[in-house]
Amino acid sequence: VTTVAQVLVTGVLLGMIYTLAGLGMTLSLGVLRVLNLTHGMAVLAGIIAAYECFQRWHLSPIVTAVLVMPVMGAVGWILYRTVVRRTQDASPGASLLALFGVMVMAQSATAQLWSGDIRSLTAGYSNIRIGLGPVGVPSDYLVAATGSLILVLAVYVTLRFSATGRAVRAVAQHPDAARILGVDVTRYSALVFAVGFALAGAAGALLSTLFPFSVATQTVWLTYAFIVVLVGGTGGVVSALIGGLALGLGQATFNQLLPMTWVSIVVYGLLLVAMVVRGGGLAASKERAL
Amino acid sequence: MTSSAPQHLSEEVADPAPAPVRSPRRSLRPGVPTAVAMLTTVVLLGWIVASPDVAQLKIVSTTLMYVALAGAWNLLGGYVGYINFGTAMFTGLGAYTTAILATNTHVQPLLLFPAAVVVACAGALLIGVPGFRLRGDYFAVATFVLTLALQQLANVLPVTGGAGGLLIESPFGSLDQSVRIHCLLFLAVAVLATGACWFVERARWMSAMVAVREDEDAAAVLGIPTLRIKVVAFVAGAAIAGLVGCLYASELMYIEPIGTFDFHLSLAVVVAAVVGGKGTWYGPALGAVLTQMVLQQLLVNVDGTWSQFIFGAVLLVAILIAPRGIAGLFTTRRGRRFGV
């Protein structure tokens, strides 16, 4: 029973973190219908920021997470304006190929400037186990999950109850109709893309203490975000939460059952299963209501 | 059309000078590109047999490999409009099939190409049938992710030799002989792949493929078997990639997970096809030659990782400035031959 409880708790905590890591991709897909291949790099940028800030100024990754959001938001906004906007309505696949090019550029530049070594980060609050009844929770999981929860809730509330959120939902539902009704579609699209980047960066900073990282792990984060989208769908915060929790719980379970090297293979296998099960429902246009 | 169609197709165009077999429906003036391509093939053939320079043969052989892969990619990516970031999956499957069989049975690796093709096709079927339930962009990311999964799998499984890889005995006496023979074989596969595209453009189902690319729902409503078209194009491309994988393993004589399921190979193929012009039979070949020539220069002058950076930049710029590629510059002037 203790093991089960432990797995459940770890799974839910991981799930919160994955939700945040995947939320940006869910939003840009749901609203803009753009599959953001640079998402993994955005998460990695957050991780690198947390690492560098901690090494140089002993800034806690929590502080970095807050600081990194406007910066990544600006990067996302620029990327939208320069690349995504121009390719969005061109031939199918154009934005995907363009973002793929950006991803490769960013990855190789990062590998060159920051080296491809595997590193890890131990913050001041790491390595403390907090007892919750029979189960113990590592403190950095708790911190990261709490931070994720706050951000996810903030996005949910904004989308649901603010005028901006209503405009974004309108754009997601029907861009042309939204435009006719006076919504500045381009502006809100840029906003959503920027927010997606900011969330990815914050997620990266928060989870920097949990896993070892190198430049190559950006593909892992891209994959995880993709799984979150595939399992949960593109219906906004709730679907990201479903996808994230499913991934977190699944991974916690397999961590318990299998040797480490097989876990990633099982996760990829789950991706295939998700493809088969959800495939039909993903015919983009049907899933665009936030 | 059954799943045996690709084999049928490749038999017909295996001839180095592809000729229309059944009476065509489109006006079939072979035109300048065809003549240029045939002339190039003949000149190359002579050059490969005669050239004394092994280093140059090696470069040409790599370029031809990318011509073949870009042509194979084009079948799905160019005509049907589904982007595949996983060419390395199928070359990898072909290479590993060859290597595993060769180390266990001591058969000459090149003779194992049917097995490599069959395994690559099986892999494509396995991925394609569930994978094509995903539309467009999702499919592309799935192929990207699955490449990583296969790489990881090759790292873990005992039969692939894990991270240590597999060593194949060379069947050839000298390096010169090996390089020359492989260069010839790569030329044959390049002609096969480009010929397949040439043939497809003149076949009846070209219109169906383009219809799927332009509007899949409308195509389905018109009674086009969209899933079958996608899977056949995907499997045909995978068959050629598997063949390339067999040659690759046989030439390199050593394969390991990272270099074999190399995402950079998939990238180079996509860049070649996009820069050259996807959806035309000669575009990808043109793009492969150009990008490989640039890459060879870069490898001499620039550090390895930066060349990837430049590849990414080339892809981005090509999409922003000329989304139809170099070939698109000709076809637009001639009035959008195959555009709908």
PDB file of N, CA and C in Angstrom, chain B residues 87-130:
ATOM      1  N   THR B  87      13.432   9.622 -41.842  1.00  0.00           N
ATOM      2  CA  THR B  87      14.099   8.807 -42.857  1.00  0.00           C
ATOM      3  C   THR B  87      15.130   7.878 -42.212  1.00  0.00           C
ATOM      4  N   ALA B  88      15.798   8.395 -41.170  1.00  0.00           N
ATOM      5  CA  ALA B  88      16.842   7.602 -40.515  1.00  0.00           C
ATOM      6  C   ALA B  88      16.284   6.309 -39.919  1.00  0.00           C
ATOM      7  N   MET B  89      14.990   6.303 -39.581  1.00  0.00           N
ATOM      8  CA  MET B  89      14.399   5.068 -39.069  1.00  0.00           C
ATOM      9  C   MET B  89      14.570   3.941 -40.071  1.00  0.00           C
ATOM     10  N   PHE B  90      14.298   4.236 -41.330  1.00  0.00           N
ATOM     11  CA  PHE B  90      14.240   3.176 -42.327  1.00  0.00           C
ATOM     12  C   PHE B  90      15.621   2.820 -42.846  1.00  0.00           C
ATOM     13  N   THR B  91      16.498   3.825 -43.004  1.00  0.00           N
ATOM     14  CA  THR B  91      17.881   3.464 -43.314  1.00  0.00           C
ATOM     15  C   THR B  91      18.458   2.668 -42.158  1.00  0.00           C
ATOM     16  N   GLY B  92      18.105   3.065 -40.942  1.00  0.00           N
ATOM     17  CA  GLY B  92      18.609   2.355 -39.764  1.00  0.00           C
ATOM     18  C   GLY B  92      18.113   0.921 -39.721  1.00  0.00           C
ATOM     19  N   LEU B  93      16.815   0.748 -39.986  1.00  0.00           N
ATOM     20  CA  LEU B  93      16.269  -0.614 -39.995  1.00  0.00           C
ATOM     21  C   LEU B  93      16.969  -1.450 -41.062  1.00  0.00           C
ATOM     22  N   GLY B  94      17.146  -0.869 -42.245  1.00  0.00           N
ATOM     23  CA  GLY B  94      17.832  -1.590 -43.312  1.00  0.00           C
ATOM     24  C   GLY B  94      19.254  -1.942 -42.919  1.00  0.00           C
ATOM     25  N   ALA B  95      19.956  -0.958 -42.345  1.00  0.00           N
ATOM     26  CA  ALA B  95      21.354  -1.174 -41.967  1.00  0.00           C
ATOM     27  C   ALA B  95      21.462  -2.243 -40.892  1.00  0.00           C
ATOM     28  N   TYR B  96      20.595  -2.171 -39.896  1.00  0.00           N
ATOM     29  CA  TYR B  96      20.678  -3.147 -38.812  1.00  0.00           C
ATOM     30  C   TYR B  96      20.285  -4.542 -39.279  1.00  0.00           C
ATOM     31  N   THR B  97      19.267  -4.637 -40.135  1.00  0.00           N
ATOM     32  CA  THR B  97      18.894  -5.945 -40.673  1.00  0.00           C
ATOM     33  C   THR B  97      20.088  -6.565 -41.391  1.00  0.00           C
ATOM     34  N   THR B  98      20.715  -5.755 -42.251  1.00  0.00           N
ATOM     35  CA  THR B  98      21.868  -6.250 -42.988  1.00  0.00           C
ATOM     36  C   THR B  98      22.965  -6.694 -42.034  1.00  0.00           C
ATOM     37  N   ALA B  99      23.266  -5.838 -41.068  1.00  0.00           N
ATOM     38  CA  ALA B  99      24.383  -6.134 -40.177  1.00  0.00           C
ATOM     39  C   ALA B  99      24.106  -7.366 -39.322  1.00  0.00           C
ATOM     40  N   ILE B 100      22.898  -7.468 -38.807  1.00  0.00           N
ATOM     41  CA  ILE B 100      22.583  -8.609 -37.930  1.00  0.00           C
ATOM     42  C   ILE B 100      22.655  -9.910 -38.726  1.00  0.00           C
ATOM     43  N   LEU B 101      22.041  -9.902 -39.919  1.00  0.00           N
ATOM     44  CA  LEU B 101      22.065 -11.120 -40.728  1.00  0.00           C
ATOM     45  C   LEU B 101      23.482 -11.442 -41.181  1.00  0.00           C
ATOM     46  N   ALA B 102      24.235 -10.405 -41.555  1.00  0.00           N
ATOM     47  CA  ALA B 102      25.584 -10.656 -42.072  1.00  0.00           C
ATOM     48  C   ALA B 102      26.492 -11.216 -40.987  1.00  0.00           C
ATOM     49  N   THR B 103      26.390 -10.695 -39.777  1.00  0.00           N
ATOM     50  CA  THR B 103      27.265 -11.208 -38.720  1.00  0.00           C
ATOM     51  C   THR B 103      26.861 -12.619 -38.312  1.00  0.00           C
ATOM     52  N   ASN B 104      25.581 -12.944 -38.440  1.00  0.00           N
ATOM     53  CA  ASN B 104      25.155 -14.269 -37.998  1.00  0.00           C
ATOM     54  C   ASN B 104      25.293 -15.336 -39.076  1.00  0.00           C
ATOM     55  N   THR B 105      25.174 -14.952 -40.340  1.00  0.00           N
ATOM     56  CA  THR B 105      25.178 -15.977 -41.383  1.00  0.00           C
ATOM     57  C   THR B 105      26.389 -15.900 -42.294  1.00  0.00           C
ATOM     58  N   HIS B 106      27.166 -14.827 -42.204  1.00  0.00           N
ATOM     59  CA  HIS B 106      28.345 -14.632 -43.035  1.00  0.00           C
ATOM     60  C   HIS B 106      28.010 -14.621 -44.520  1.00  0.00           C
ATOM     61  N   VAL B 107      26.805 -14.177 -44.829  1.00  0.00           N
ATOM     62  CA  VAL B 107      26.462 -13.972 -46.231  1.00  0.00           C
ATOM     63  C   VAL B 107      27.018 -12.618 -46.641  1.00  0.00           C
ATOM     64  N   GLN B 108      27.365 -12.485 -47.884  1.00  0.00           N
ATOM     65  CA  GLN B 108      27.797 -11.190 -48.418  1.00  0.00           C
ATOM     66  C   GLN B 108      26.706 -10.146 -48.136  1.00  0.00           C
ATOM     67  N   PRO B 109      27.040  -9.057 -47.421  1.00  0.00           N
ATOM     68  CA  PRO B 109      26.015  -8.101 -46.968  1.00  0.00           C
ATOM     69  C   PRO B 109      25.140  -7.550 -48.084  1.00  0.00           C
ATOM     70  N   LEU B 110      25.740  -7.308 -49.248  1.00  0.00           N
ATOM     71  CA  LEU B 110      24.961  -6.697 -50.323  1.00  0.00           C
ATOM     72  C   LEU B 110      23.844  -7.598 -50.798  1.00  0.00           C
ATOM     73  N   LEU B 111      24.052  -8.916 -50.638  1.00  0.00           N
ATOM     74  CA  LEU B 111      23.017  -9.854 -51.091  1.00  0.00           C
ATOM     75  C   LEU B 111      21.828  -9.860 -50.140  1.00  0.00           C
ATOM     76  N   LEU B 112      21.983  -9.210 -48.988  1.00  0.00           N
ATOM     77  CA  LEU B 112      20.908  -9.228 -48.010  1.00  0.00           C
ATOM     78  C   LEU B 112      19.903  -8.106 -48.234  1.00  0.00           C
ATOM     79  N   PHE B 113      20.058  -7.387 -49.373  1.00  0.00           N
ATOM     80  CA  PHE B 113      19.187  -6.218 -49.531  1.00  0.00           C
ATOM     81  C   PHE B 113      17.691  -6.541 -49.531  1.00  0.00           C
ATOM     82  N   PRO B 114      17.260  -7.731 -50.041  1.00  0.00           N
ATOM     83  CA  PRO B 114      15.810  -7.976 -49.948  1.00  0.00           C
ATOM     84  C   PRO B 114      15.318  -7.978 -48.503  1.00  0.00           C
ATOM     85  N   ALA B 115      16.108  -8.564 -47.620  1.00  0.00           N
ATOM     86  CA  ALA B 115      15.710  -8.595 -46.208  1.00  0.00           C
ATOM     87  C   ALA B 115      15.616  -7.176 -45.652  1.00  0.00           C
ATOM     88  N   ALA B 116      16.608  -6.334 -45.999  1.00  0.00           N
ATOM     89  CA  ALA B 116      16.609  -4.951 -45.517  1.00  0.00           C
ATOM     90  C   ALA B 116      15.364  -4.222 -45.998  1.00  0.00           C
ATOM     91  N   VAL B 117      15.031  -4.428 -47.279  1.00  0.00           N
ATOM     92  CA  VAL B 117      13.857  -3.757 -47.838  1.00  0.00           C
ATOM     93  C   VAL B 117      12.592  -4.243 -47.154  1.00  0.00           C
ATOM     94  N   VAL B 118      12.511  -5.566 -46.936  1.00  0.00           N
ATOM     95  CA  VAL B 118      11.306  -6.130 -46.333  1.00  0.00           C
ATOM     96  C   VAL B 118      11.121  -5.589 -44.915  1.00  0.00           C
ATOM     97  N   VAL B 119      12.216  -5.557 -44.150  1.00  0.00           N
ATOM     98  CA  VAL B 119      12.102  -5.077 -42.775  1.00  0.00           C
ATOM     99  C   VAL B 119      11.728  -3.594 -42.746  1.00  0.00           C
ATOM    100  N   ALA B 120      12.348  -2.805 -43.626  1.00  0.00           N
ATOM    101  CA  ALA B 120      12.014  -1.374 -43.664  1.00  0.00           C
ATOM    102  C   ALA B 120      10.544  -1.180 -44.039  1.00  0.00           C
ATOM    103  N   CYS B 121      10.065  -1.986 -44.994  1.00  0.00           N
ATOM    104  CA  CYS B 121       8.650  -1.892 -45.389  1.00  0.00           C
ATOM    105  C   CYS B 121       7.749  -2.276 -44.220  1.00  0.00           C
ATOM    106  N   ALA B 122       8.122  -3.351 -43.532  1.00  0.00           N
ATOM    107  CA  ALA B 122       7.315  -3.792 -42.397  1.00  0.00           C
ATOM    108  C   ALA B 122       7.269  -2.690 -41.345  1.00  0.00           C
ATOM    109  N   GLY B 123       8.431  -2.071 -41.093  1.00  0.00           N
ATOM    110  CA  GLY B 123       8.472  -0.972 -40.135  1.00  0.00           C
ATOM    111  C   GLY B 123       7.558   0.167 -40.563  1.00  0.00           C
ATOM    112  N   ALA B 124       7.600   0.481 -41.854  1.00  0.00           N
ATOM    113  CA  ALA B 124       6.773   1.578 -42.364  1.00  0.00           C
ATOM    114  C   ALA B 124       5.289   1.253 -42.229  1.00  0.00           C
ATOM    115  N   LEU B 125       4.934  -0.010 -42.490  1.00  0.00           N
ATOM    116  CA  LEU B 125       3.533  -0.413 -42.341  1.00  0.00           C
ATOM    117  C   LEU B 125       3.100  -0.267 -40.892  1.00  0.00           C
ATOM    118  N   LEU B 126       3.991  -0.736 -40.015  1.00  0.00           N
ATOM    119  CA  LEU B 126       3.692  -0.736 -38.579  1.00  0.00           C
ATOM    120  C   LEU B 126       3.500   0.691 -38.069  1.00  0.00           C
ATOM    121  N   ILE B 127       4.305   1.619 -38.592  1.00  0.00           N
ATOM    122  CA  ILE B 127       4.182   3.010 -38.170  1.00  0.00           C
ATOM    123  C   ILE B 127       3.078   3.705 -38.949  1.00  0.00           C
ATOM    124  N   GLY B 128       2.978   3.357 -40.239  1.00  0.00           N
ATOM    125  CA  GLY B 128       2.065   4.092 -41.101  1.00  0.00           C
ATOM    126  C   GLY B 128       0.604   3.848 -40.788  1.00  0.00           C
ATOM    127  N   VAL B 129       0.242   2.597 -40.552  1.00  0.00           N
ATOM    128  CA  VAL B 129      -1.185   2.303 -40.406  1.00  0.00           C
ATOM    129  C   VAL B 129      -1.782   3.011 -39.188  1.00  0.00           C
ATOM    130  N   PRO B 130      -1.141   2.938 -37.998  1.00  0.00           N
ATOM    131  CA  PRO B 130      -1.663   3.787 -36.920  1.00  0.00           C
ATOM    132  C   PRO B 130      -1.282   5.253 -37.097  1.00  0.00           C
TER     133      PRO B 130
END
